[in-house]
Amino acid sequence: MKLNIQDTFSKELPADSVLENSRRQVSGACFSYVNPKKTSDPKMIHVSDEMLTAIGLHADDKTSDSFLKVFSGNGVLSDTKPYAMCYGGHQFGNWAGQLGDGRAINLTEVVHNEKRWVLQLKGAGETPYSRGADGLAVLRSSIREYLCSEAMFHLGVPTTRALSLALTGDQVLRDMLYDGHPEYEKGAVVCRVAPSFLRFGNYEILAARNDKKTLQTLVDYTIKHFFPELGAPSKEAYIGFFKEVAKRTVDMIVHWQRVGFVHGVMNTDNMSVLGLTIDYGPYGWLEGFDFGWTPNTTDAGQRRYRFGNQPNIGLWNLLQLANALYPLVEKTTPYEDILNAYKTDFEQKSLQMMRSKLGLTMKNSKDMALMDDLQDVLQQTETDMTLFFRDLGNFIKEVPEEGLAVISDAFYQPEEVTGTVAEKWNTWFTTYAERLQKEPISDAERKTKMNAVNPKYVLRNYMAQLAIDAADEGDYTLIDELYQLLKRPYDEQPESEKWFAKRPEWARHKVGCSMLSCSS
Ligand code: AMP
Ligand code: MG
């Protein structure tokens, strides 16, 4: 199918498409048909030219009335039936029952250049899964989702994508910090795009209801469309499916650890079976390298979803998926074997990833110790992860004693890097230099390799917040500036050097920069 909005757009929505019952338990089905809700004064803020092309649209389309209507939820494409998906999930370690697309509506599927894309609106009104909430999204969280999903893609991290960001013209009431001070904020709609938005929770809900028939239908559908190499439905194919999801989950989380991304809400309803980063909520980017850090204030007590715990949570979530898929195979051993392999698979891939960050092209039995020592010294005093690894590319193996000077920009409190801390650093640099002597590549070659995996630009939490503050005032230029900057995160962009800098002090404890909640 080729999407041509000018030709195919036709239908106006009924004036009132609000659902009669948004607390419905949906049984025996994987989704429910639902139309987006009309908004009072829609306005397109930004469109991703890349995604426009990817789904087969043209540059002209993005300025058309039809485009605005469809992607702000004010009209549906002809011959399409938008739907919301049913899923459950484990939230913060507990089974939460039916959740579902409470504010996401899948418009249609498009196949272009042999790629299948689902176009989904987030924040376009109530669905049967809204559970009494409004189905809407605010501008701040929509900007964060829009910018971050595109930035992650360009960092090489598997992710859902974003096509467009629109204002609805409506006000949305939110208690941002859950402290009893709700305020009206601008409403927005993002069009997200992915081959599929299927989550672990889509399977869990069916298993929880003992609905083996629908579970099997859904797994067969998933394999047929997204894992065709596994062949016709069979017990082997179901195990193969789980194995592939586990592999992709490992790969995704290794990438998160590489770039310093903390998802913030790794509930099983936010885990994609395609191994895509999905649902950008209270996520954050590491500034100081700290395994204990989480951006999510809702999780501040337990810190379940802290940076250093993401690998463990990936495994925990896979265990829930294994339980859900068990009825199709009725044997535990194959699942256990895959889960047992997760840890070693993760360790190996993580070690390889760290080698690449340090510019090591060969393997050495002492590499694990080198990484452990680095992670230890990185956490001695607050050290900016992005600056550190990028600057480390300038290290010269003949002069390890200059190592500290090479990376000194990364320290938030340089005055603390004295005495034993400085000694630890110097010891590490000496070991690193010795290790580099065993490498067949030159310093210059190493730098090129390191720059390809250590981004220069990431969407620091305060950068997104600056774009949000400006957008609240009607100025969208920073959204575009960051969008363009983050398309080339590994490139030197001398005109944008100001974004290659530590988080400014004013942002240290500012809401939206270091403190984020699930309210969105
Ligand atoms: P999240 O924490 O954003 O992954 O959301 C968890 C669940 O709550 C999902 O089922 C969402 O669809 C639902 N949800 C979150 N916000 C809203 C909202 N404003 N209206 C309806 N459902 C929502
Ligand atoms: Mg979610």
Coordinates of C-alpha atoms and ligand atoms in Angstrom, one line a residue:
M1 CA 0.0 0.0 0.0
K2 CA 1.2 3.5 -0.8
L3 CA 0.0 6.2 1.5
N4 CA -1.1 9.3 -0.4
I5 CA -2.8 11.6 1.9
Q6 CA -4.1 14.0 -0.7
D7 CA -6.0 11.2 -2.5
T8 CA -7.0 9.0 0.3
F9 CA -7.9 11.4 3.1
S10 CA -11.7 11.8 3.1
K11 CA -13.4 11.0 6.4
E12 CA -14.3 13.6 9.0
L13 CA -14.8 12.1 12.4
P14 CA -18.1 12.4 14.2
A15 CA -18.0 15.5 16.4
D16 CA -18.0 13.4 19.5
S17 CA -16.0 10.2 19.4
V18 CA -15.4 9.9 23.1
L19 CA -16.0 6.3 24.2
E20 CA -18.9 5.5 26.4
N21 CA -16.9 3.2 28.5
S22 CA -13.2 3.6 29.0
R23 CA -12.8 1.1 31.8
R24 CA -13.7 -2.0 29.8
Q25 CA -12.0 -5.4 30.2
V26 CA -11.5 -6.7 26.7
S27 CA -11.5 -10.4 26.4
G28 CA -10.8 -12.8 23.5
A29 CA -9.3 -10.0 21.5
C30 CA -5.9 -8.4 21.0
F31 CA -7.3 -4.9 20.1
S32 CA -10.3 -2.7 19.9
Y33 CA -11.4 -0.3 17.1
V34 CA -11.4 3.3 18.2
N35 CA -11.1 6.7 16.5
P36 CA -9.0 9.6 17.7
K37 CA -10.6 12.6 19.4
K38 CA -11.1 15.9 17.6
T39 CA -9.0 18.7 19.0
S40 CA -9.8 22.4 19.1
D41 CA -6.9 24.1 17.3
P42 CA -4.3 21.7 15.9
K43 CA -1.0 22.9 14.8
M44 CA 2.0 21.0 13.4
I45 CA 5.2 21.8 15.2
H46 CA 7.7 19.5 13.6
V47 CA 7.9 16.7 11.1
S48 CA 10.7 14.2 10.6
D49 CA 11.7 14.4 6.9
E50 CA 13.4 11.1 7.2
M51 CA 10.3 9.3 8.5
L52 CA 8.2 11.1 5.9
T53 CA 10.3 9.6 3.2
A54 CA 10.5 6.2 4.9
I55 CA 6.7 5.8 4.8
G56 CA 6.4 6.9 1.2
L57 CA 5.3 10.5 1.7
H58 CA 6.8 13.6 0.1
A59 CA 8.1 16.8 1.5
D60 CA 5.0 18.7 0.2
D61 CA 2.7 16.4 2.2
K62 CA 3.8 17.7 5.6
T63 CA 2.4 21.2 5.0
S64 CA -1.0 19.9 3.7
D65 CA -4.2 20.3 5.7
S66 CA -4.8 16.6 5.4
F67 CA -1.5 15.8 7.0
L68 CA -2.3 18.1 9.9
K69 CA -5.7 16.5 10.3
V70 CA -4.6 12.9 10.2
F71 CA -1.5 13.3 12.5
S72 CA -3.2 15.5 15.1
G73 CA -6.1 13.0 15.3
N74 CA -8.7 15.1 13.6
G75 CA -9.5 12.8 10.7
V76 CA -8.7 9.2 9.7
L77 CA -7.4 8.0 6.3
S78 CA -10.1 6.4 4.2
D79 CA -10.3 2.6 4.2
T80 CA -8.5 2.4 7.5
K81 CA -9.8 1.4 10.9
P82 CA -7.7 2.8 13.8
Y83 CA -7.4 0.5 16.8
A84 CA -5.9 0.4 20.3
M85 CA -4.1 -2.7 21.6
C86 CA -4.9 -4.8 24.6
Y87 CA -2.0 -5.6 26.9
G88 CA -1.2 -6.1 30.5
G89 CA 2.0 -5.8 32.4
H90 CA 4.2 -6.1 35.5
Q91 CA 4.7 -2.6 36.8
F92 CA 7.5 -2.0 39.3
G93 CA 7.6 -5.8 39.9
N94 CA 3.9 -6.4 40.4
W95 CA 1.3 -7.8 38.1
A96 CA -1.0 -4.9 37.1
G97 CA -3.7 -6.7 35.1
Q98 CA -5.1 -5.1 31.9
L99 CA -3.4 -1.9 30.9
G100 CA -3.5 -1.5 27.1
D101 CA -3.1 1.5 24.7
G102 CA -4.8 4.0 27.0
R103 CA -3.7 6.9 24.9
A104 CA -2.2 5.3 21.8
I105 CA -4.2 4.7 18.7
N106 CA -2.8 2.8 15.7
L107 CA -3.9 4.5 12.6
T108 CA -2.9 2.1 9.9
E109 CA 0.0 0.0 8.5
V110 CA 2.0 1.2 5.6
V111 CA 4.4 -0.9 3.5
H112 CA 7.0 1.1 1.7
N113 CA 10.2 -0.1 0.1
E114 CA 9.3 -3.6 1.5
K115 CA 9.2 -2.2 5.1
R116 CA 6.1 -2.4 7.2
W117 CA 5.4 0.5 9.4
V118 CA 2.6 1.0 11.9
L119 CA 1.6 4.7 12.3
Q120 CA 0.5 5.4 15.9
L121 CA -0.8 8.5 17.5
K122 CA 0.1 9.0 21.2
G123 CA -2.2 11.4 23.1
A124 CA -5.1 11.3 20.8
G125 CA -7.8 10.6 23.3
E126 CA -9.5 7.9 25.3
T127 CA -9.6 4.3 24.3
P128 CA -11.2 1.2 25.9
Y129 CA -7.9 0.9 27.8
S130 CA -7.8 4.4 29.3
R131 CA -8.9 3.2 32.8
G132 CA -10.6 6.5 33.6
A133 CA -7.7 8.7 32.5
D134 CA -8.0 11.2 29.7
G135 CA -6.0 9.5 26.9
L136 CA -4.1 12.8 26.3
A137 CA -0.4 13.8 26.4
V138 CA 1.2 17.1 27.3
L139 CA 3.6 19.1 25.1
R140 CA 6.7 18.5 27.4
S141 CA 6.5 14.7 27.3
S142 CA 5.7 14.7 23.6
I143 CA 8.7 16.8 22.8
R144 CA 10.8 14.4 24.9
E145 CA 9.5 11.4 23.1
Y146 CA 9.7 13.0 19.6
L147 CA 13.3 14.2 20.0
C148 CA 14.6 11.2 21.9
S149 CA 13.3 8.5 19.6
E150 CA 14.9 10.1 16.6
A151 CA 18.1 10.8 18.5
M152 CA 18.3 7.1 19.6
F153 CA 17.9 5.9 16.1
H154 CA 20.8 8.0 14.9
L155 CA 22.9 6.7 17.8
G156 CA 22.3 3.2 16.4
V157 CA 20.1 2.1 19.3
P158 CA 17.0 0.0 18.2
T159 CA 14.0 2.2 18.8
T160 CA 10.5 3.2 17.7
R161 CA 10.6 6.3 15.5
A162 CA 8.7 9.5 15.4
L163 CA 7.0 11.1 12.4
S164 CA 5.4 14.2 13.7
L165 CA 4.8 16.4 16.7
A166 CA 1.6 18.5 16.8
L167 CA -0.1 20.8 19.3
T168 CA -3.8 20.0 19.9
G169 CA -4.8 23.4 21.0
D170 CA -6.4 21.9 24.1
Q171 CA -5.4 22.2 27.7
V172 CA -4.5 19.1 29.7
L173 CA -4.5 18.9 33.5
R174 CA -1.5 17.3 35.1
D175 CA 0.0 17.1 38.5
M176 CA 3.6 17.0 37.3
L177 CA 5.3 16.0 40.6
Y178 CA 2.3 14.1 42.0
D179 CA 2.3 16.6 44.9
G180 CA -1.2 17.9 44.8
H181 CA -0.5 20.8 42.5
P182 CA -2.2 20.1 39.2
E183 CA -1.8 22.6 36.4
Y184 CA -3.1 23.0 32.9
E185 CA -0.5 22.3 30.2
K186 CA -0.6 22.4 26.5
G187 CA -1.8 19.2 24.9
A188 CA 0.1 17.5 22.1
V189 CA 0.1 14.4 19.8
V190 CA 3.1 12.5 18.6
C191 CA 2.9 10.1 15.6
R192 CA 5.1 7.2 16.5
V193 CA 6.2 4.7 13.9
A194 CA 7.5 1.2 14.3
P195 CA 7.2 -2.2 12.5
S196 CA 5.1 -3.2 15.5
F197 CA 4.3 -1.9 19.0
L198 CA 3.8 -5.4 20.4
R199 CA 5.0 -5.6 24.0
F200 CA 5.7 -8.4 26.4
G201 CA 2.4 -7.4 28.1
N202 CA 0.4 -8.2 25.0
Y203 CA 1.2 -11.9 25.6
E204 CA 1.1 -11.8 29.4
I205 CA -2.5 -10.6 29.5
L206 CA -3.6 -13.5 27.4
A207 CA -1.7 -16.0 29.5
A208 CA -3.1 -14.4 32.7
R209 CA -6.6 -15.0 31.4
N210 CA -5.8 -18.6 30.4
D211 CA -6.8 -17.6 26.9
K212 CA -4.4 -20.0 25.2
K213 CA -6.2 -19.8 21.9
T214 CA -5.8 -16.1 21.4
L215 CA -2.3 -16.3 22.8
Q216 CA -1.4 -18.8 20.1
T217 CA -3.0 -16.7 17.4
L218 CA -1.0 -13.7 18.5
V219 CA 2.3 -15.6 18.7
D220 CA 1.6 -17.2 15.3
Y221 CA 0.9 -13.7 13.9
T222 CA 4.1 -12.3 15.4
I223 CA 6.2 -15.1 14.0
K224 CA 4.7 -14.9 10.6
H225 CA 5.2 -11.2 10.2
F226 CA 8.2 -10.4 12.3
F227 CA 10.2 -13.6 12.7
P228 CA 9.4 -15.5 9.4
E229 CA 12.8 -17.2 9.5
L230 CA 11.4 -19.3 12.4
G231 CA 9.1 -21.0 9.9
A232 CA 5.6 -22.5 10.4
P233 CA 4.0 -22.5 13.9
S234 CA 5.5 -25.3 16.1
K235 CA 6.9 -25.7 19.6
E236 CA 10.4 -25.2 18.2
A237 CA 9.3 -21.9 16.5
Y238 CA 7.8 -20.7 19.8
I239 CA 11.0 -21.4 21.7
G240 CA 12.9 -19.8 18.8
F241 CA 10.7 -16.8 19.2
F242 CA 11.5 -16.4 22.8
K243 CA 15.2 -16.9 22.2
E244 CA 15.2 -14.1 19.6
V245 CA 13.4 -11.8 21.9
A246 CA 16.0 -12.5 24.6
K247 CA 18.8 -11.8 22.2
R248 CA 17.3 -8.6 21.0
T249 CA 16.6 -7.5 24.6
V250 CA 20.3 -8.0 25.4
D251 CA 21.4 -6.1 22.4
M252 CA 19.1 -3.2 23.1
I253 CA 20.2 -2.9 26.8
V254 CA 23.9 -3.1 25.8
H255 CA 23.3 -0.2 23.5
W256 CA 21.6 1.7 26.4
Q257 CA 24.6 1.1 28.6
R258 CA 27.0 2.2 25.8
V259 CA 25.3 5.6 25.4
G260 CA 24.3 6.2 29.0
F261 CA 20.5 5.9 28.5
V262 CA 18.3 5.1 31.4
H263 CA 14.8 4.2 30.4
G264 CA 13.2 4.8 33.7
V265 CA 10.1 2.6 33.5
M266 CA 11.1 -0.8 32.3
N267 CA 7.8 -2.3 33.1
T268 CA 6.9 -5.3 31.0
D269 CA 4.3 -3.2 29.2
N270 CA 7.1 -1.0 28.0
M271 CA 9.2 -3.9 26.6
S272 CA 9.0 -4.5 22.8
V273 CA 9.2 -8.0 21.5
L274 CA 11.1 -6.6 18.6
G275 CA 13.8 -5.3 21.0
L276 CA 13.0 -1.7 20.3
T277 CA 13.3 1.0 22.9
I278 CA 9.7 2.0 23.4
D279 CA 7.7 4.5 25.5
Y280 CA 9.9 7.4 26.2
G281 CA 8.6 8.7 29.6
P282 CA 10.8 9.7 32.6
Y283 CA 13.9 8.5 30.8
G284 CA 17.2 10.3 31.2
W285 CA 20.9 10.4 30.1
L286 CA 23.7 9.8 32.5
E287 CA 25.7 12.9 33.1
G288 CA 27.9 11.8 36.0
F289 CA 28.7 8.1 35.4
D290 CA 26.7 6.4 38.2
F291 CA 25.3 2.9 38.2
G292 CA 22.8 4.0 40.9
W293 CA 21.2 6.8 39.0
T294 CA 17.6 7.0 37.9
P295 CA 15.8 10.0 36.4
N296 CA 12.4 8.7 37.5
T297 CA 11.3 10.3 40.8
T298 CA 8.4 7.8 40.9
D299 CA 11.1 5.2 41.4
A300 CA 13.3 7.2 43.7
G301 CA 12.8 4.9 46.7
Q302 CA 13.6 1.5 45.3
R303 CA 15.6 2.7 42.2
R304 CA 14.5 -0.5 40.5
Y305 CA 15.2 1.0 37.1
R306 CA 18.5 2.6 37.9
F307 CA 21.3 2.6 35.2
G308 CA 23.2 -0.4 36.7
N309 CA 20.1 -2.5 37.1
Q310 CA 18.8 -2.3 33.6
P311 CA 20.5 -5.6 32.6
N312 CA 18.9 -7.4 35.5
I313 CA 15.5 -6.0 34.8
G314 CA 15.8 -7.1 31.2
L315 CA 16.2 -10.7 32.5
W316 CA 13.4 -10.3 35.0
N317 CA 11.1 -9.1 32.3
L318 CA 12.1 -12.0 30.0
L319 CA 11.2 -14.4 32.8
Q320 CA 7.6 -12.9 32.8
L321 CA 7.4 -13.4 29.1
A322 CA 8.7 -16.9 29.4
N323 CA 5.9 -17.6 31.9
A324 CA 3.4 -16.2 29.5
L325 CA 4.6 -18.3 26.6
Y326 CA 4.9 -21.5 28.6
P327 CA 1.4 -22.8 27.9
L328 CA 2.3 -23.1 24.2
V329 CA 5.2 -25.4 24.9
E330 CA 4.4 -26.9 28.3
K331 CA 8.1 -27.5 29.1
T332 CA 10.2 -25.3 31.3
T333 CA 13.7 -26.4 30.3
P334 CA 14.0 -24.7 27.0
Y335 CA 12.9 -21.4 28.5
E336 CA 15.3 -21.9 31.5
D337 CA 18.2 -22.6 29.2
I338 CA 17.6 -19.3 27.3
L339 CA 17.2 -17.4 30.5
N340 CA 20.4 -19.0 31.9
A341 CA 22.3 -18.0 28.8
Y342 CA 21.2 -14.3 29.2
K343 CA 23.8 -13.5 31.9
T344 CA 26.8 -14.8 29.9
D345 CA 25.5 -13.4 26.7
F346 CA 25.1 -10.1 28.4
E347 CA 28.5 -10.2 29.9
Q348 CA 30.2 -11.0 26.7
K349 CA 28.4 -8.4 24.7
S350 CA 28.9 -5.8 27.4
L351 CA 32.6 -6.5 27.5
Q352 CA 32.9 -6.3 23.8
M353 CA 30.9 -3.0 23.9
M354 CA 33.3 -1.6 26.5
R355 CA 36.3 -2.7 24.5
S356 CA 34.9 -0.7 21.6
K357 CA 34.4 2.3 23.8
L358 CA 38.1 2.1 24.8
G359 CA 39.3 1.5 21.3
L360 CA 40.4 -2.0 21.9
T361 CA 40.2 -4.2 18.8
M362 CA 41.7 -7.4 20.3
K363 CA 40.8 -9.5 23.3
N364 CA 42.9 -9.8 26.4
S365 CA 42.2 -11.8 29.5
K366 CA 42.8 -8.7 31.7
D367 CA 40.2 -6.6 29.9
M368 CA 37.4 -7.3 32.4
A369 CA 39.6 -6.1 35.2
L370 CA 40.5 -3.0 33.2
M371 CA 36.8 -2.2 32.8
D372 CA 36.0 -2.9 36.4
D373 CA 38.8 -0.5 37.5
L374 CA 37.6 2.1 35.1
Q375 CA 34.0 1.9 36.3
D376 CA 35.2 2.2 39.9
V377 CA 37.4 5.3 39.3
L378 CA 34.7 6.9 37.1
Q379 CA 32.4 6.8 40.2
Q380 CA 35.0 8.2 42.6
T381 CA 33.9 11.8 41.8
E382 CA 31.2 13.0 39.5
T383 CA 32.5 12.4 36.0
D384 CA 30.5 13.2 32.9
M385 CA 30.1 9.9 30.9
T386 CA 29.7 11.4 27.4
L387 CA 32.6 13.9 27.8
F388 CA 34.9 11.3 29.3
F389 CA 34.6 8.7 26.6
R390 CA 34.7 11.2 23.8
D391 CA 37.8 13.0 25.2
L392 CA 39.5 9.7 25.9
G393 CA 39.8 9.3 22.1
N394 CA 42.6 12.0 22.5
F395 CA 44.6 9.9 24.9
I396 CA 48.2 9.2 23.6
K397 CA 49.6 5.9 24.8
E398 CA 53.2 7.1 25.0
V399 CA 52.2 9.7 27.6
P400 CA 49.8 8.1 30.2
E401 CA 50.8 10.8 32.7
E402 CA 48.9 13.3 30.6
G403 CA 45.7 11.1 30.7
L404 CA 44.1 13.2 33.5
A405 CA 44.6 16.4 31.5
V406 CA 43.0 14.8 28.4
I407 CA 39.8 14.1 30.2
S408 CA 39.8 16.8 32.8
D409 CA 36.8 18.6 31.2
A410 CA 34.6 15.7 32.3
F411 CA 35.0 16.3 36.1
Y412 CA 32.2 18.2 37.8
Q413 CA 34.3 18.9 40.8
P414 CA 37.9 19.0 39.5
E415 CA 39.1 20.1 42.9
E416 CA 38.2 16.6 44.2
V417 CA 40.6 14.9 41.8
T418 CA 43.6 15.0 44.0
G419 CA 45.3 12.6 46.4
T420 CA 44.1 9.0 46.2
V421 CA 41.6 9.8 43.5
A422 CA 44.2 11.2 41.2
E423 CA 46.5 8.3 42.0
K424 CA 43.7 5.9 41.0
W425 CA 43.3 7.7 37.8
N426 CA 47.0 7.7 37.0
T427 CA 47.3 4.0 37.8
W428 CA 44.4 3.3 35.4
F429 CA 45.9 5.4 32.6
T430 CA 49.2 3.5 33.0
T431 CA 47.4 0.2 32.7
Y432 CA 45.3 1.4 29.8
A433 CA 48.5 2.7 28.0
E434 CA 50.2 -0.7 28.5
R435 CA 47.1 -2.4 27.1
L436 CA 47.1 -0.1 24.1
Q437 CA 50.7 -1.1 23.4
K438 CA 49.4 -4.6 22.5
E439 CA 47.0 -3.2 19.9
P440 CA 47.9 -3.2 16.2
I441 CA 46.4 0.2 15.5
S442 CA 47.8 3.7 15.8
D443 CA 46.4 6.4 18.2
A444 CA 44.8 8.2 15.3
E445 CA 43.1 5.0 14.1
R446 CA 41.9 4.3 17.6
K447 CA 40.4 7.7 17.9
T448 CA 38.4 7.3 14.7
K449 CA 37.1 3.9 16.0
M450 CA 36.2 5.4 19.4
N451 CA 34.4 8.4 17.9
A452 CA 32.2 6.0 16.0
V453 CA 30.8 4.5 19.2
N454 CA 31.2 7.3 21.8
P455 CA 28.7 10.0 20.8
K456 CA 29.7 13.6 21.0
Y457 CA 26.1 14.7 21.3
V458 CA 23.3 13.2 23.3
L459 CA 20.0 14.6 24.4
R460 CA 21.0 15.7 27.8
N461 CA 18.1 16.2 30.1
Y462 CA 18.5 19.9 30.4
M463 CA 18.7 20.3 26.6
A464 CA 15.3 18.7 26.2
Q465 CA 14.0 21.0 29.0
L466 CA 15.3 24.1 27.3
A467 CA 13.5 23.1 24.1
I468 CA 10.4 22.5 26.2
D469 CA 10.6 25.9 27.9
A470 CA 11.0 27.7 24.6
A471 CA 8.1 25.7 23.0
D472 CA 5.9 26.6 25.9
E473 CA 6.4 30.2 24.8
G474 CA 5.7 29.3 21.2
D475 CA 9.3 29.2 20.0
Y476 CA 10.0 25.9 18.3
T477 CA 13.4 26.7 16.9
L478 CA 15.3 24.8 19.5
I479 CA 13.3 21.6 18.8
D480 CA 14.6 21.8 15.2
E481 CA 18.1 22.7 16.3
L482 CA 18.4 19.7 18.6
Y483 CA 16.6 17.4 16.0
Q484 CA 19.2 18.4 13.4
L485 CA 22.2 18.2 15.9
L486 CA 21.2 14.7 17.0
K487 CA 20.9 13.4 13.5
R488 CA 24.7 13.3 13.5
P489 CA 25.7 12.4 17.1
Y490 CA 29.1 11.0 16.3
D491 CA 30.2 13.8 14.0
E492 CA 32.2 16.8 15.0
Q493 CA 29.9 19.8 14.6
P494 CA 32.0 22.8 15.5
E495 CA 29.1 25.2 15.2
S496 CA 27.4 23.2 18.0
E497 CA 30.3 22.9 20.4
K498 CA 28.2 24.5 23.1
W499 CA 26.2 21.2 23.4
F500 CA 29.4 19.3 24.0
A501 CA 29.6 20.4 27.6
K502 CA 28.8 19.4 31.1
R503 CA 25.3 19.9 32.5
P504 CA 25.1 23.5 33.7
E505 CA 24.8 23.8 37.5
W506 CA 21.3 25.4 37.3
A507 CA 20.0 22.1 35.9
R508 CA 21.4 19.9 38.6
H509 CA 18.1 19.7 40.7
K510 CA 15.7 21.3 38.3
V511 CA 12.4 19.6 37.5
G512 CA 12.5 18.2 34.0
C513 CA 16.3 18.0 34.1
S514 CA 17.1 15.7 36.9
M515 CA 13.7 15.1 38.3
L516 CA 11.1 13.4 36.1
S517 CA 7.9 11.7 37.0
C518 CA 5.6 9.3 35.1
S519 CA 3.1 12.2 34.7
S520 CA 2.9 13.0 31.0
Ligands
AMP1 P1 3.2 4.3 30.9 O1 3.7 4.4 32.3 O2 3.3 5.6 30.1 O3 3.9 3.2 30.1 O4 1.7 4.0 30.9 C1 1.2 2.9 31.6 C2 -0.3 2.6 31.2 O5 -1.1 3.8 31.5 C3 -0.4 2.4 29.7 O6 -1.5 1.4 29.6 C4 -0.9 3.7 29.2 O7 -1.6 3.6 28.0 C5 -1.7 4.2 30.4 N1 -1.8 5.7 30.4 C6 -0.8 6.6 30.8 N2 -1.2 7.8 30.7 C7 -2.5 7.8 30.3 C8 -3.5 8.8 30.0 N3 -3.2 10.1 30.2 N4 -4.7 8.4 29.6 C9 -5.0 7.1 29.5 N5 -4.1 6.1 29.7 C10 -2.9 6.4 30.1
MG2 MG 3.8 2.5 28.4

